[in-house]
Short mmCIF file of C-alpha atoms in Angstrom, two decimals:
data_model
loop_
_atom_site.label_atom_id
_atom_site.label_comp_id
_atom_site.label_asym_id
_atom_site.label_seq_id
_atom_site.Cartn_x
_atom_site.Cartn_y
_atom_site.Cartn_z
CA MET A 1 -2.38 -11.93 -1.65
CA SER A 2 -3.69 -8.45 -2.10
CA ILE A 3 -4.40 -7.58 -5.72
CA GLU A 4 -2.98 -4.28 -6.90
CA THR A 5 -5.52 -2.19 -8.78
CA PRO A 6 -4.69 0.73 -11.09
CA ARG A 7 -4.39 4.01 -9.21
CA THR A 8 -5.46 7.35 -10.58
CA HIS A 9 -3.46 10.29 -9.24
CA ARG A 10 -4.92 13.76 -9.18
CA THR A 11 -2.53 16.35 -10.49
CA SER A 12 -3.32 19.05 -7.92
CA TYR A 13 -5.39 19.85 -4.84
CA ASP A 14 -8.65 21.74 -5.03
CA ALA A 15 -8.57 25.37 -3.89
CA GLU A 16 -9.92 24.68 -0.39
CA THR A 17 -7.50 21.81 0.30
CA HIS A 18 -4.59 23.76 -1.17
CA ALA A 19 -5.35 26.73 1.09
CA ARG A 20 -5.58 24.50 4.17
CA LEU A 21 -2.32 22.70 3.40
CA THR A 22 -0.63 26.02 2.68
CA ALA A 23 -1.69 27.43 6.05
CA ASP A 24 -0.45 24.31 7.87
CA SER A 25 2.79 24.36 5.89
CA ASP A 26 3.41 27.98 6.82
CA VAL A 27 3.17 26.95 10.47
CA ILE A 28 5.70 24.16 9.88
CA VAL A 29 8.13 26.33 7.92
CA ALA A 30 8.09 28.98 10.67
CA ARG A 31 9.77 26.49 13.01
CA TYR A 32 12.99 26.40 11.00
CA PRO A 33 15.72 28.89 10.11
CA GLN A 34 15.66 27.60 6.52
CA ALA A 35 12.45 26.73 4.73
CA ARG A 36 13.85 23.57 3.14
CA SER A 37 14.37 22.10 6.63
CA ALA A 38 10.58 21.78 6.86
CA LEU A 39 10.46 19.09 4.17
CA LEU A 40 10.26 16.05 6.47
CA PRO A 41 7.22 17.21 8.47
CA MET A 42 5.61 18.57 5.30
CA LEU A 43 5.82 15.11 3.74
CA HIS A 44 3.95 13.76 6.76
CA LEU A 45 1.42 16.57 6.25
CA VAL A 46 0.60 15.66 2.66
CA GLN A 47 0.57 12.00 3.70
CA SER A 48 -2.10 12.88 6.26
CA GLU A 49 -4.17 14.26 3.41
CA ASP A 50 -3.76 11.52 0.80
CA GLY A 51 -2.85 8.50 2.90
CA TYR A 52 0.54 8.34 1.17
CA VAL A 53 3.06 10.70 -0.40
CA SER A 54 1.28 11.21 -3.69
CA PRO A 55 2.64 12.86 -6.85
CA ARG A 56 0.54 15.94 -6.09
CA GLY A 57 1.86 15.92 -2.52
CA ILE A 58 5.41 15.92 -3.82
CA ALA A 59 4.58 18.76 -6.22
CA PHE A 60 2.98 20.75 -3.40
CA CYS A 61 6.02 20.39 -1.12
CA ALA A 62 8.37 21.32 -3.96
CA ALA A 63 6.41 24.43 -4.90
CA HIS A 64 6.01 25.58 -1.30
CA LEU A 65 9.68 25.13 -0.40
CA GLY A 66 11.25 26.22 -3.67
CA LEU A 67 12.70 22.77 -4.35
CA THR A 68 12.56 20.56 -7.41
CA THR A 69 10.24 17.57 -7.43
CA ALA A 70 13.35 15.41 -7.86
CA GLU A 71 14.77 16.75 -4.59
CA VAL A 72 11.53 16.05 -2.75
CA SER A 73 11.20 12.57 -4.26
CA ALA A 74 14.76 11.75 -3.23
CA VAL A 75 13.82 12.35 0.41
CA ALA A 76 10.40 10.67 0.21
CA THR A 77 11.92 7.48 -1.21
CA PHE A 78 14.68 7.31 1.42
CA TYR A 79 12.54 6.96 4.57
CA THR A 80 10.21 4.00 5.03
CA GLN A 81 7.63 6.00 7.00
CA TYR A 82 6.76 7.79 3.76
CA LYS A 83 4.52 5.57 1.65
CA ARG A 84 4.66 5.82 -2.12
CA HIS A 85 1.38 4.02 -2.70
CA PRO A 86 -1.94 4.15 -0.81
CA ASN A 87 -1.60 2.82 2.73
CA GLY A 88 -4.17 1.03 4.83
CA THR A 89 -6.08 2.67 7.66
CA TYR A 90 -3.69 0.93 10.03
CA THR A 91 -0.04 0.01 9.56
CA VAL A 92 0.68 -3.15 11.54
CA GLY A 93 4.43 -3.47 11.99
CA VAL A 94 5.99 -6.67 13.30
CA CYS A 95 9.51 -6.36 14.64
CA THR A 96 11.72 -9.11 13.25
CA ASN A 97 15.05 -7.73 14.38
CA THR A 98 17.35 -10.00 16.37
CA LEU A 99 15.85 -9.98 19.87
CA CYS A 100 12.20 -9.83 18.80
CA ALA A 101 12.85 -12.51 16.19
CA ILE A 102 14.27 -15.05 18.63
CA MET A 103 11.55 -14.20 21.16
CA GLY A 104 8.84 -15.02 18.64
CA GLY A 105 8.72 -12.13 16.18
CA ASP A 106 9.37 -14.35 13.17
CA ALA A 107 6.52 -16.65 14.19
CA ILE A 108 4.19 -13.66 14.63
CA TRP A 109 5.13 -12.33 11.19
CA GLU A 110 4.55 -15.64 9.43
CA ASP A 111 1.24 -16.19 11.19
CA LEU A 112 -0.06 -12.67 10.47
CA SER A 113 1.08 -12.78 6.86
CA ASP A 114 -0.77 -16.06 6.30
CA HIS A 115 -3.81 -14.89 8.26
CA LEU A 116 -4.15 -11.59 6.38
CA GLY A 117 -3.05 -12.93 3.01
CA VAL A 118 -0.51 -10.17 2.43
CA GLY A 119 3.25 -9.76 2.55
CA HIS A 120 5.55 -6.91 3.51
CA ASP A 121 4.20 -3.44 2.64
CA GLU A 122 1.05 -4.95 1.17
CA THR A 123 -2.49 -3.96 2.08
CA THR A 124 -5.51 -6.16 2.67
CA ASP A 125 -8.24 -6.01 0.04
CA ASP A 126 -10.55 -4.09 2.39
CA GLY A 127 -7.92 -1.35 2.75
CA VAL A 128 -7.80 -1.67 6.54
CA ILE A 129 -4.34 -3.12 7.27
CA THR A 130 -0.94 -2.62 5.68
CA LEU A 131 1.47 -5.22 7.04
CA GLU A 132 5.15 -4.44 7.53
CA ARG A 133 8.31 -6.10 8.71
CA VAL A 134 9.98 -3.59 11.02
CA GLU A 135 13.71 -3.67 11.70
CA CYS A 136 13.44 -2.38 15.28
CA ASN A 137 10.69 -0.79 17.35
CA ALA A 138 13.18 0.36 20.02
CA ALA A 139 11.36 -1.68 22.65
CA CYS A 140 13.64 -4.67 23.16
CA ASP A 141 12.68 -4.94 26.83
CA TYR A 142 9.15 -5.91 25.70
CA ALA A 143 10.06 -8.34 22.89
CA PRO A 144 8.39 -9.47 20.75
CA VAL A 145 6.70 -6.19 19.85
CA VAL A 146 4.03 -5.28 17.32
CA MET A 147 3.10 -1.69 16.51
CA VAL A 148 -0.14 -0.32 15.10
CA ASN A 149 0.36 3.15 13.62
CA TRP A 150 3.42 3.45 15.90
CA GLU A 151 1.55 2.59 19.11
CA PHE A 152 3.14 -0.20 21.18
CA PHE A 153 1.71 -3.67 21.67
CA ASP A 154 4.24 -5.44 23.88
CA ASN A 155 5.03 -9.08 24.63
CA GLN A 156 2.96 -10.37 21.75
CA THR A 157 2.23 -13.91 20.58
CA PRO A 158 0.85 -15.13 17.25
CA ASP A 159 -2.58 -15.48 18.85
CA SER A 160 -2.63 -12.02 20.45
CA ALA A 161 -1.32 -10.33 17.29
CA ARG A 162 -3.93 -12.10 15.18
CA GLN A 163 -6.64 -10.90 17.58
CA ILE A 164 -5.43 -7.30 17.22
CA ALA A 165 -5.63 -7.60 13.43
CA ASP A 166 -9.10 -9.14 13.59
CA ASP A 167 -10.35 -6.40 15.91
CA LEU A 168 -8.98 -3.70 13.60
CA ALA A 169 -10.67 -5.34 10.61
CA ALA A 170 -13.95 -5.54 12.53
CA GLY A 171 -13.77 -1.87 13.54
CA LYS A 172 -13.35 -2.68 17.22
CA PRO A 173 -11.21 -0.44 19.46
CA VAL A 174 -7.77 -1.75 20.37
CA VAL A 175 -5.78 -0.49 23.34
CA PRO A 176 -1.98 -0.14 23.14
CA THR A 177 0.16 -1.55 25.94
CA ARG A 178 1.78 1.84 26.45
CA GLY A 179 1.19 5.33 25.17
CA ALA A 180 -2.19 6.64 24.02
CA ASP A 181 -5.43 5.04 25.17
CA SER A 182 -6.44 4.11 21.63
CA VAL A 183 -5.07 3.76 18.11
CA CYS A 184 -5.83 6.51 15.60
CA SER A 185 -5.82 6.15 11.82
CA PHE A 186 -2.74 6.29 9.63
CA LYS A 187 -3.76 9.70 8.30
CA GLU A 188 -4.30 11.05 11.82
CA MET A 189 -0.94 9.71 12.95
CA SER A 190 0.75 11.28 9.93
CA ARG A 191 -0.61 14.66 10.99
CA VAL A 192 0.84 14.16 14.48
CA LEU A 193 4.22 13.32 12.92
CA ALA A 194 3.92 16.58 10.97
CA GLY A 195 3.99 18.32 14.34
CA PHE A 196 0.32 18.95 15.05
CA GLY A 197 -0.68 17.55 18.44
CA ASP A 198 -3.86 15.54 18.89
CA GLY A 199 -4.16 16.07 22.65
CA ARG A 200 -3.20 12.48 23.49
CA ALA A 201 0.45 12.95 24.48
CA ASP A 202 -0.19 12.42 28.20
CA GLU A 203 -2.51 9.45 27.88
CA GLY A 204 -1.75 5.95 29.11
CA VAL A 205 1.44 4.41 30.46
CA GLY A 206 4.76 5.96 29.48
CA ALA A 207 7.82 4.02 30.62
CA GLY A 208 6.81 0.55 31.79
CA VAL A 209 8.21 -1.63 34.56
CA PRO A 210 11.01 -3.29 32.52
CA THR A 211 12.22 0.08 31.26
CA LEU A 212 12.43 1.56 34.75
CA ARG A 213 13.88 -1.51 36.47
CA GLY A 214 17.52 -0.46 36.06
CA VAL A 215 17.14 3.06 37.42
CA GLU A 216 14.97 1.87 40.31
CA LEU A 217 17.54 -0.77 41.26
CA ALA A 218 20.35 1.81 41.09
CA ARG A 219 18.47 4.18 43.36
CA ALA A 220 17.68 1.42 45.85
CA GLU A 221 21.32 0.33 45.99
CA GLY A 222 22.75 3.85 45.92
CA TRP A 223 24.65 3.18 42.71
CA THR A 224 25.99 6.13 40.71
CA ALA A 225 28.00 6.39 37.53
CA PRO A 226 31.70 7.14 38.04
CA ASP A 227 33.12 10.43 36.86
CA PHE A 228 34.43 10.38 33.32
CA PRO A 229 38.26 10.02 33.42
CA GLY A 230 39.97 13.35 32.86
CA ALA A 231 36.73 15.30 32.92
CA THR A 232 37.13 18.84 34.16
CA THR A 233 34.82 21.77 34.43
CA THR A 234 36.18 24.76 32.60
CA ALA A 235 34.63 28.18 32.88
CA ALA A 236 33.66 29.79 29.61
CA PRO A 237 35.92 32.64 28.46
CA ALA A 238 34.78 36.10 29.46
CA GLY A 239 32.23 37.46 27.04
CA ALA A 240 31.53 34.07 25.45
CA THR A 241 27.94 33.26 24.55
CA GLU A 242 26.14 30.05 23.69
CA PRO A 243 25.71 29.44 19.93
CA LYS A 244 22.32 30.62 18.77
CA VAL A 245 20.40 28.90 16.00
CA GLY A 246 20.23 31.27 13.07
CA GLY A 247 23.25 33.27 14.21
CA GLU A 248 26.33 33.86 12.10
CA GLN A 249 28.14 30.96 13.70
CA SER A 250 25.29 28.59 12.91
CA SER A 251 25.26 26.29 9.90
CA ALA A 252 21.69 27.43 9.44
CA GLN A 253 23.08 30.69 8.08
CA ARG A 254 25.26 29.06 5.46
CA PRO A 255 23.96 29.33 1.90
CA ALA A 256 22.30 26.17 0.63
CA THR A 257 23.56 26.87 -2.87
CA THR A 258 26.88 26.76 -4.68
CA PRO A 259 27.99 28.84 -7.69
CA ALA A 260 26.90 25.98 -9.94
CA ASP A 261 23.40 26.06 -8.42
CA VAL A 262 22.84 29.66 -9.46
CA SER A 263 24.36 29.50 -12.93
CA PRO A 264 22.13 30.54 -15.86
CA THR A 265 21.81 26.90 -16.94
CA ALA A 266 20.78 25.78 -13.45
CA GLU A 267 18.29 28.63 -13.14
CA GLN A 268 16.75 27.68 -16.48
CA LYS A 269 16.39 24.05 -15.43
CA LYS A 270 14.83 25.06 -12.11
CA GLN A 271 12.39 27.40 -13.84
CA SER A 272 11.23 24.66 -16.21
CA THR A 273 10.73 22.35 -13.22
CA ASP A 274 8.79 25.01 -11.32
CA ASP A 275 6.57 25.58 -14.33
CA ALA A 276 5.63 21.90 -14.29
CA LYS A 277 4.78 21.77 -10.58
CA GLU A 278 1.13 21.14 -9.84
CA SER A 279 0.26 21.55 -13.50
#
């Protein structure tokens, strides 16, 4: 088993790092009609810096978006892609959901866990691999599936999965079954999830043979989906326009606060929280 060692958290970023994260965050925030909507990609951004969503990363997001650290922490603890302790260079996720499990996913998990000496969401002592049980990789037509930093490794066996882990530990390149031509680090992948491309989107195989089999068969046989019962095409009323994000009819224009949120007591609490951010 991996032995947990005490972690020391910095309380803030140095000036150069803070300026760089601020510039990237401004790019992210500009994509949304409300700044607070940028929280999810910003959490990936700070994760790309620290290798997990650190206390200083939470404080940075809160300060930049005008949120409390409690609000940011509530989001960061809800989604499993956000790590609350240092992650390995590679996250190896083994799907053990129903189809993958009966096709061999459970056997792969047990073998890898024994081989690496770690359990779910634990990291090997060398810091290379964090092992995870994954509920579903959305690739049932390739079961059982293993992912490395969200790149697909299809139709795996205990032996092939163990070889992938050994190659990662030895610093050897591994090639996904589909998608990019190589596997990047966890920090690099976190930056991609923050919305910053790495130039690899068009690499490798996209949809594989099993995925395309249904549509190819339908085309060969001339099959088409029937019309939806009762479906009619109705012309839009004269002068009608499509809803526009940020327009008056959009929920993006609705205030994110209630009278209670802007009361003197609430403002005082928020100010005390802001004063503590990145202190």
